[in-house]
RNA sequence: GGCGGCGUACCCAAGUGGCUAAGGGAGAGGUCUGCAAAACCUUUAUGCAGCGGUUCGAAUCCGCUCGCCGCCUCCA
């Protein structure tokens, strides 16, 4: 079955058919590195990660590019205020971004270009646009004239006539022919860092980098472009205008946008005091994978209300999956998989793929995983499982986890000597009815995050996530 | 002013015309245990914001009402 994706360009669900049958080229708008990336940004990056991983799951080779915006108004003013160069200022946040991505198990895109390293490509693009009559110059800056591109507004549905403009227009935009015209190259001001160019000394407009870098690495027409909904207008609309204006070819076939995150029912903002970075959650003791699951488990086109209770709930759900994997590790009897187990695995697998194929219905996909957990647990309790069953179940789990990547499939140091010795000592104490000593050991391990489970088959231990 | 989304159990959340309304969390009961905890199982919506309509049949389609949120301006 083909993957179906909601394409903002057509406002409908479409079968996903890449330009090359076995290969997907995709571009996602990356972070502006002027601050630590917040959990709302990560909601978008995680949805993109799920998409990319599911494409790989479907067997596609993937080339994924994500830009790093390291030149932009806030960066320039913050860097100046701290007396740093742009690169010294941004590098810290860029490094932090990569750390956070690792913690959240967001796969690193194949190509992560920095805007400041692609000024030449951006200038080439402006030159092409100039040759084709899409630009004009005012007060040292070069603008894109949207009236020269008749498809303008096709993605967002925004009307180009001036009367439909609502709200205020920036003062320094008064000189534009149309308030919706956007800057390609900003003329030099004050002591800002700047670059020489055929359009005068200056720096690139924000929209320019994504067009220049995506086409450089993915071609003039490529498969998927993602971002948060807020980018539909004007950013992505402008990207289309710049790219198609310059090449005369379709820029992107599928535009896929993720809904925003709100916090405790309100828009996340610093003034409301509900603005969180991953670091804030780690400081409060939450596991990054719990955030990953929470952010993955709501459909990407539905607004997600972040709460701390939600993170805890996700953490418990991961624990349930990990506990299940521990139990599967205890299956010892050799033998071929039974028909019952095979049926359960097939059902789960079909359910998982049908859900993901349906515009990445992650909630339903996870339901398939947990339904299997319950059914196999029941069989496990009746002692009916052998190694074939286990391998079949784990095979499914492993595959599903290539997409979600929240469960612990590593056989972690179960032979951890110190812990095993303590458990043995405790069981001896229990045998001698020395419950004071046995409880002491139990409490001590508990404090280290290790939970003991006394059951029929003896004592099992696990680490809490 | 324009455009759009959402409202399903105590919480999160699938389901968008027809079998018993997924799944997770929490609570309750049970199994296990020295006691616990943990784990596992069972269980919890005659009901899908409200009111009307279409239909043999609606959470699902249509209309109105109420409530929440977003975009149109830098923004994931």
Coordinates of N, CA, C and O (backbone and C1' of nucleotides) in Angstrom, one line a residue, chain A residues 40-41 44 180 206 228 230-231 261 267 302-303 313 317 320 323 327 361 367 370 374 377 381 430 435 438-439 442 452-454 462, chain B residues 1 6-7 11-15 22-26 32-42 69-76:
Chain A
X40 N 8.3 23.1 21.4 CA 7.4 23.3 20.2 C 8.2 23.0 18.9 O 7.7 22.4 18.0
X41 N 9.4 23.6 18.8 CA 10.2 23.3 17.7 C 10.4 21.7 17.6 O 10.4 21.2 16.5
X44 N 7.8 19.7 15.9 CA 7.9 19.6 14.4 C 9.1 18.7 14.0 O 8.9 17.9 13.1
X180 N 3.4 43.1 0.7 CA 3.7 41.7 0.7 C 5.0 41.3 0.0 O 5.5 40.2 0.1
X206 N 15.7 36.3 4.9 CA 15.5 35.0 5.5 C 15.0 33.9 4.6 O 15.4 32.7 4.7
X228 N 6.7 23.7 10.1 CA 5.5 24.0 11.0 C 4.5 24.8 10.2 O 4.8 25.5 9.2
X230 N 3.1 27.5 10.7 CA 3.3 29.0 10.7 C 4.2 29.4 9.5 O 4.2 30.5 9.1
X231 N 4.9 28.4 8.9 CA 5.8 28.7 7.8 C 5.0 28.7 6.5 O 5.6 29.2 5.5
X261 N 2.3 23.1 19.0 CA 2.2 22.7 20.4 C 1.7 23.9 21.2 O 2.1 25.0 21.0
X267 N -0.9 29.3 24.2 CA 0.3 29.4 23.3 C 1.5 29.5 24.2 O 1.5 30.3 25.1
X302 N -2.6 17.7 14.2 CA -3.5 18.1 15.3 C -2.7 18.9 16.3 O -1.7 18.4 16.8
X303 N -3.3 20.0 16.8 CA -2.6 20.8 17.8 C -2.5 19.9 19.1 O -3.4 19.2 19.4
X313 N 2.7 10.4 31.7 CA 1.9 9.3 31.1 C 2.7 8.6 30.0 O 2.6 7.4 29.9
X317 N 4.0 4.7 29.7 CA 3.7 3.8 28.5 C 5.0 3.2 28.0 O 5.0 2.0 27.7
X320 N 5.9 0.3 30.2 CA 5.1 -0.9 29.8 C 5.7 -1.7 28.7 O 5.9 -2.9 28.7
X323 N 9.0 -3.3 29.9 CA 8.7 -4.4 30.8 C 8.4 -5.7 29.9 O 8.8 -6.8 30.2
X327 N 10.3 -9.4 29.7 CA 9.6 -10.7 29.8 C 9.9 -11.5 28.6 O 10.2 -12.7 28.8
X361 N -0.7 8.0 10.9 CA -1.6 8.0 12.1 C -0.8 7.2 13.2 O -1.0 6.0 13.5
X367 N -1.3 2.0 19.0 CA -2.3 1.1 19.5 C -2.1 -0.4 19.1 O -2.3 -1.3 19.9
X370 N 0.6 -1.8 21.3 CA 0.2 -2.2 22.6 C -0.8 -3.3 22.7 O -0.9 -4.0 23.7
X374 N -0.5 -6.7 25.0 CA -1.4 -7.4 25.9 C -1.7 -8.8 25.5 O -1.7 -9.7 26.3
X377 N 1.4 -11.0 26.3 CA 1.5 -11.1 27.7 C 0.6 -12.2 28.3 O 0.9 -13.0 29.2
X381 N 1.8 -15.6 30.2 CA 1.3 -16.1 31.5 C 0.9 -17.5 31.5 O 1.0 -18.2 32.5
X430 N 15.9 -13.3 52.9 CA 14.5 -13.6 52.9 C 14.3 -15.0 53.3 O 13.3 -15.3 54.1
X435 N 13.9 -10.0 57.3 CA 13.3 -9.1 56.4 C 13.8 -7.7 56.6 O 13.7 -6.9 55.7
X438 N 16.7 -7.7 54.2 CA 16.2 -7.8 52.8 C 15.5 -6.5 52.3 O 15.7 -6.1 51.2
X439 N 14.8 -5.9 53.2 CA 14.2 -4.6 52.8 C 15.2 -3.5 52.7 O 15.0 -2.6 51.9
X442 N 16.6 -3.8 49.3 CA 15.5 -3.4 48.3 C 15.5 -1.9 48.2 O 15.4 -1.3 47.2
X452 N 13.0 -4.2 42.1 CA 13.0 -5.7 42.1 C 11.6 -6.2 42.1 O 10.6 -5.6 42.6
X453 N 11.4 -7.2 41.4 CA 10.1 -7.9 41.3 C 10.2 -9.3 41.7 O 10.9 -10.1 41.1
X454 N 9.5 -9.6 42.8 CA 9.5 -11.0 43.3 C 8.4 -11.7 42.7 O 7.2 -11.3 42.9
X462 N 15.0 -4.4 37.2 CA 14.9 -3.6 36.0 C 15.3 -2.1 36.5 O 15.2 -1.8 37.7
Chain B
rG1 P -15.7 41.2 12.5 O5' -15.0 41.2 11.1 C5' -15.5 42.1 10.1 C4' -14.5 42.0 9.0 C3' -14.1 40.6 8.5 O3' -15.1 40.1 7.6 C1' -12.2 41.9 8.9
rC6 P -10.8 19.4 12.7 O5' -10.8 19.5 14.3 C5' -9.7 19.1 15.0 C4' -9.9 19.6 16.4 C3' -11.1 19.2 17.2 O3' -10.9 17.9 17.7 C1' -10.7 21.5 17.5
rG7 P -12.2 17.0 18.0 O5' -12.8 17.6 19.4 C5' -12.1 17.5 20.6 C4' -12.9 18.2 21.7 C3' -14.2 17.5 22.0 O3' -14.3 17.2 23.4 C1' -14.6 19.8 21.5
rC11 P -11.5 14.4 32.2 O5' -9.9 14.1 32.1 C5' -9.0 15.0 32.7 C4' -7.6 14.6 32.4 C3' -7.3 14.4 30.9 O3' -7.1 15.6 30.2 C1' -6.5 12.6 32.0
rC12 P -7.4 15.8 28.7 O5' -6.3 14.9 28.0 C5' -4.9 15.2 28.0 C4' -4.1 14.2 27.2 C3' -4.6 13.9 25.8 O3' -4.2 14.8 24.9 C1' -4.1 11.9 27.0
rA13 P -5.1 15.1 23.6 O5' -5.2 13.6 22.9 C5' -4.0 13.0 22.4 C4' -4.4 11.6 21.9 C3' -5.5 11.6 20.8 O3' -4.8 11.9 19.5 C1' -6.0 10.0 22.4
rA14 P -5.6 12.0 18.2 O5' -5.8 10.5 17.8 C5' -6.6 10.1 16.8 C4' -6.6 8.7 16.6 C3' -7.7 8.2 15.7 O3' -7.2 8.3 14.3 C1' -7.7 6.9 17.6
rG15 P -8.1 9.0 13.3 O5' -9.4 8.1 13.2 C5' -9.3 6.8 12.9 C4' -10.6 6.1 13.3 C3' -11.9 6.6 12.7 O3' -12.1 6.0 11.5 C1' -12.1 6.3 15.1
rA22 P -13.9 -0.2 21.5 O5' -12.6 0.3 20.9 C5' -11.4 0.1 21.6 C4' -10.3 -0.1 20.6 C3' -8.9 -0.1 21.2 O3' -8.6 -1.4 21.7 C1' -8.9 1.4 19.5
rG23 P -8.2 -1.6 23.2 O5' -6.8 -0.8 23.3 C5' -5.7 -1.2 22.5 C4' -4.7 -0.1 22.6 C3' -4.4 0.4 24.0 O3' -3.5 -0.5 24.7 C1' -4.7 2.2 22.5
rG24 P -3.4 -0.5 26.2 O5' -2.7 0.9 26.6 C5' -1.4 1.1 26.2 C4' -1.0 2.5 26.6 C3' -1.2 2.9 28.0 O3' -0.1 2.3 28.9 C1' -2.0 4.6 26.7
rG25 P -0.4 2.0 30.4 O5' -0.7 3.4 31.0 C5' 0.4 4.3 31.2 C4' -0.2 5.6 31.8 C3' -0.9 5.5 33.1 O3' 0.1 5.4 34.2 C1' -2.2 6.8 31.7
rA26 P -0.2 4.5 35.5 O5' -1.5 5.3 36.1 C5' -1.4 6.6 36.7 C4' -2.7 7.1 37.2 C3' -3.5 6.1 38.1 O3' -3.1 6.2 39.4 C1' -4.9 6.9 36.4
rC32 P -2.0 -16.6 43.9 O5' -0.6 -15.9 43.6 C5' 0.3 -16.5 42.6 C4' 1.5 -15.6 42.5 C3' 2.2 -15.2 43.7 O3' 3.2 -16.3 44.1 C1' 1.9 -13.2 42.5
rU33 P 3.4 -16.7 45.6 O5' 4.1 -15.4 46.2 C5' 5.4 -15.0 45.8 C4' 5.7 -13.7 46.6 C3' 5.6 -13.8 48.1 O3' 6.8 -14.4 48.6 C1' 4.6 -11.8 47.3
rG34 P 6.6 -15.5 49.8 O5' 6.2 -14.6 51.1 C5' 5.7 -15.3 52.2 C4' 5.7 -14.3 53.4 C3' 5.0 -12.9 53.0 O3' 3.6 -13.0 53.2 C1' 7.1 -12.6 54.1
rC35 P 2.7 -12.4 52.1 O5' 2.8 -10.9 52.5 C5' 2.3 -10.4 53.7 C4' 2.9 -9.0 54.0 C3' 2.5 -8.0 52.9 O3' 1.2 -7.5 53.1 C1' 4.8 -7.8 53.6
rA36 P 0.5 -6.9 51.8 O5' 1.3 -5.6 51.5 C5' 1.6 -5.2 50.3 C4' 2.7 -4.3 50.3 C3' 3.1 -3.6 49.0 O3' 2.3 -2.5 48.7 C1' 5.1 -4.4 50.0
rA37 P 1.6 -2.4 47.4 O5' 2.8 -2.0 46.4 C5' 3.6 -0.9 46.7 C4' 4.9 -1.0 46.0 C3' 4.8 -1.3 44.5 O3' 4.5 -0.1 43.8 C1' 6.3 -2.7 45.4
rA38 P 3.6 -0.1 42.5 O5' 4.5 -1.0 41.5 C5' 5.8 -0.5 41.0 C4' 6.5 -1.7 40.3 C3' 5.7 -2.3 39.2 O3' 5.8 -1.6 38.0 C1' 6.6 -4.0 40.6
rA39 P 4.7 -1.7 36.9 O5' 4.7 -3.2 36.5 C5' 5.8 -3.7 35.8 C4' 5.6 -5.2 35.6 C3' 4.3 -5.6 35.0 O3' 4.3 -5.5 33.6 C1' 4.7 -6.9 36.9
rC40 P 3.0 -5.0 32.8 O5' 2.1 -6.3 32.8 C5' 2.6 -7.5 32.2 C4' 1.7 -8.7 32.6 C3' 0.2 -8.4 32.4 O3' -0.2 -8.6 31.1 C1' 0.6 -9.3 34.5
rC41 P -1.4 -7.7 30.5 O5' -2.7 -8.5 31.1 C5' -2.9 -9.8 30.8 C4' -4.0 -10.4 31.6 C3' -5.3 -9.5 31.6 O3' -6.1 -9.9 30.4 C1' -4.8 -10.0 33.8
rU42 P -7.0 -8.7 29.8 O5' -8.1 -8.6 30.9 C5' -9.0 -9.7 31.2 C4' -9.9 -9.3 32.3 C3' -10.7 -8.0 32.1 O3' -11.9 -8.2 31.3 C1' -9.8 -8.1 34.3
rC69 P -8.5 29.9 24.4 O5' -7.7 29.3 23.1 C5' -6.7 28.4 23.3 C4' -6.3 27.8 22.0 C3' -5.8 28.8 20.9 O3' -4.5 29.2 21.2 C1' -7.3 27.3 19.9
rG70 P -4.0 30.6 20.6 O5' -3.7 30.2 19.1 C5' -2.7 29.2 18.8 C4' -2.8 28.9 17.3 C3' -2.5 30.0 16.3 O3' -1.2 30.2 16.2 C1' -4.4 28.8 15.6
rC71 P -0.6 31.7 15.9 O5' -0.9 31.8 14.4 C5' -0.2 31.0 13.5 C4' -0.7 31.2 12.1 C3' -0.8 32.7 11.6 O3' 0.5 33.1 11.2 C1' -2.8 31.7 11.1
rC72 P 0.8 34.6 11.4 O5' -0.1 35.4 10.3 C5' 0.1 35.0 9.0 C4' -0.9 35.7 8.1 C3' -1.0 37.2 8.3 O3' 0.0 37.8 7.4 C1' -3.2 36.4 8.4
rU73 P 0.5 39.3 7.7 O5' 1.9 39.0 8.3 C5' 3.0 39.9 8.0 C4' 3.8 40.1 9.3 C3' 4.3 38.8 9.9 O3' 5.5 38.3 9.4 C1' 3.3 40.2 11.6
rC74 P 6.9 39.0 9.2 O5' 7.9 38.0 10.0 C5' 9.3 38.3 10.0 C4' 9.8 37.7 11.3 C3' 9.6 36.2 11.5 O3' 10.4 35.5 10.6 C1' 9.3 37.4 13.5
rC75 P 10.0 33.9 10.3 O5' 9.5 33.2 11.6 C5' 10.3 32.3 12.4 C4' 9.6 32.0 13.7 C3' 8.9 30.7 13.8 O3' 9.6 29.6 14.2 C1' 7.7 32.5 14.8
rA76 P 11.0 29.3 14.6 O5' 10.7 27.8 14.6 C5' 11.2 26.8 13.6 C4' 10.1 25.8 13.3 C3' 8.9 26.5 12.7 O3' 9.0 26.6 11.3 C1' 8.3 25.0 14.5

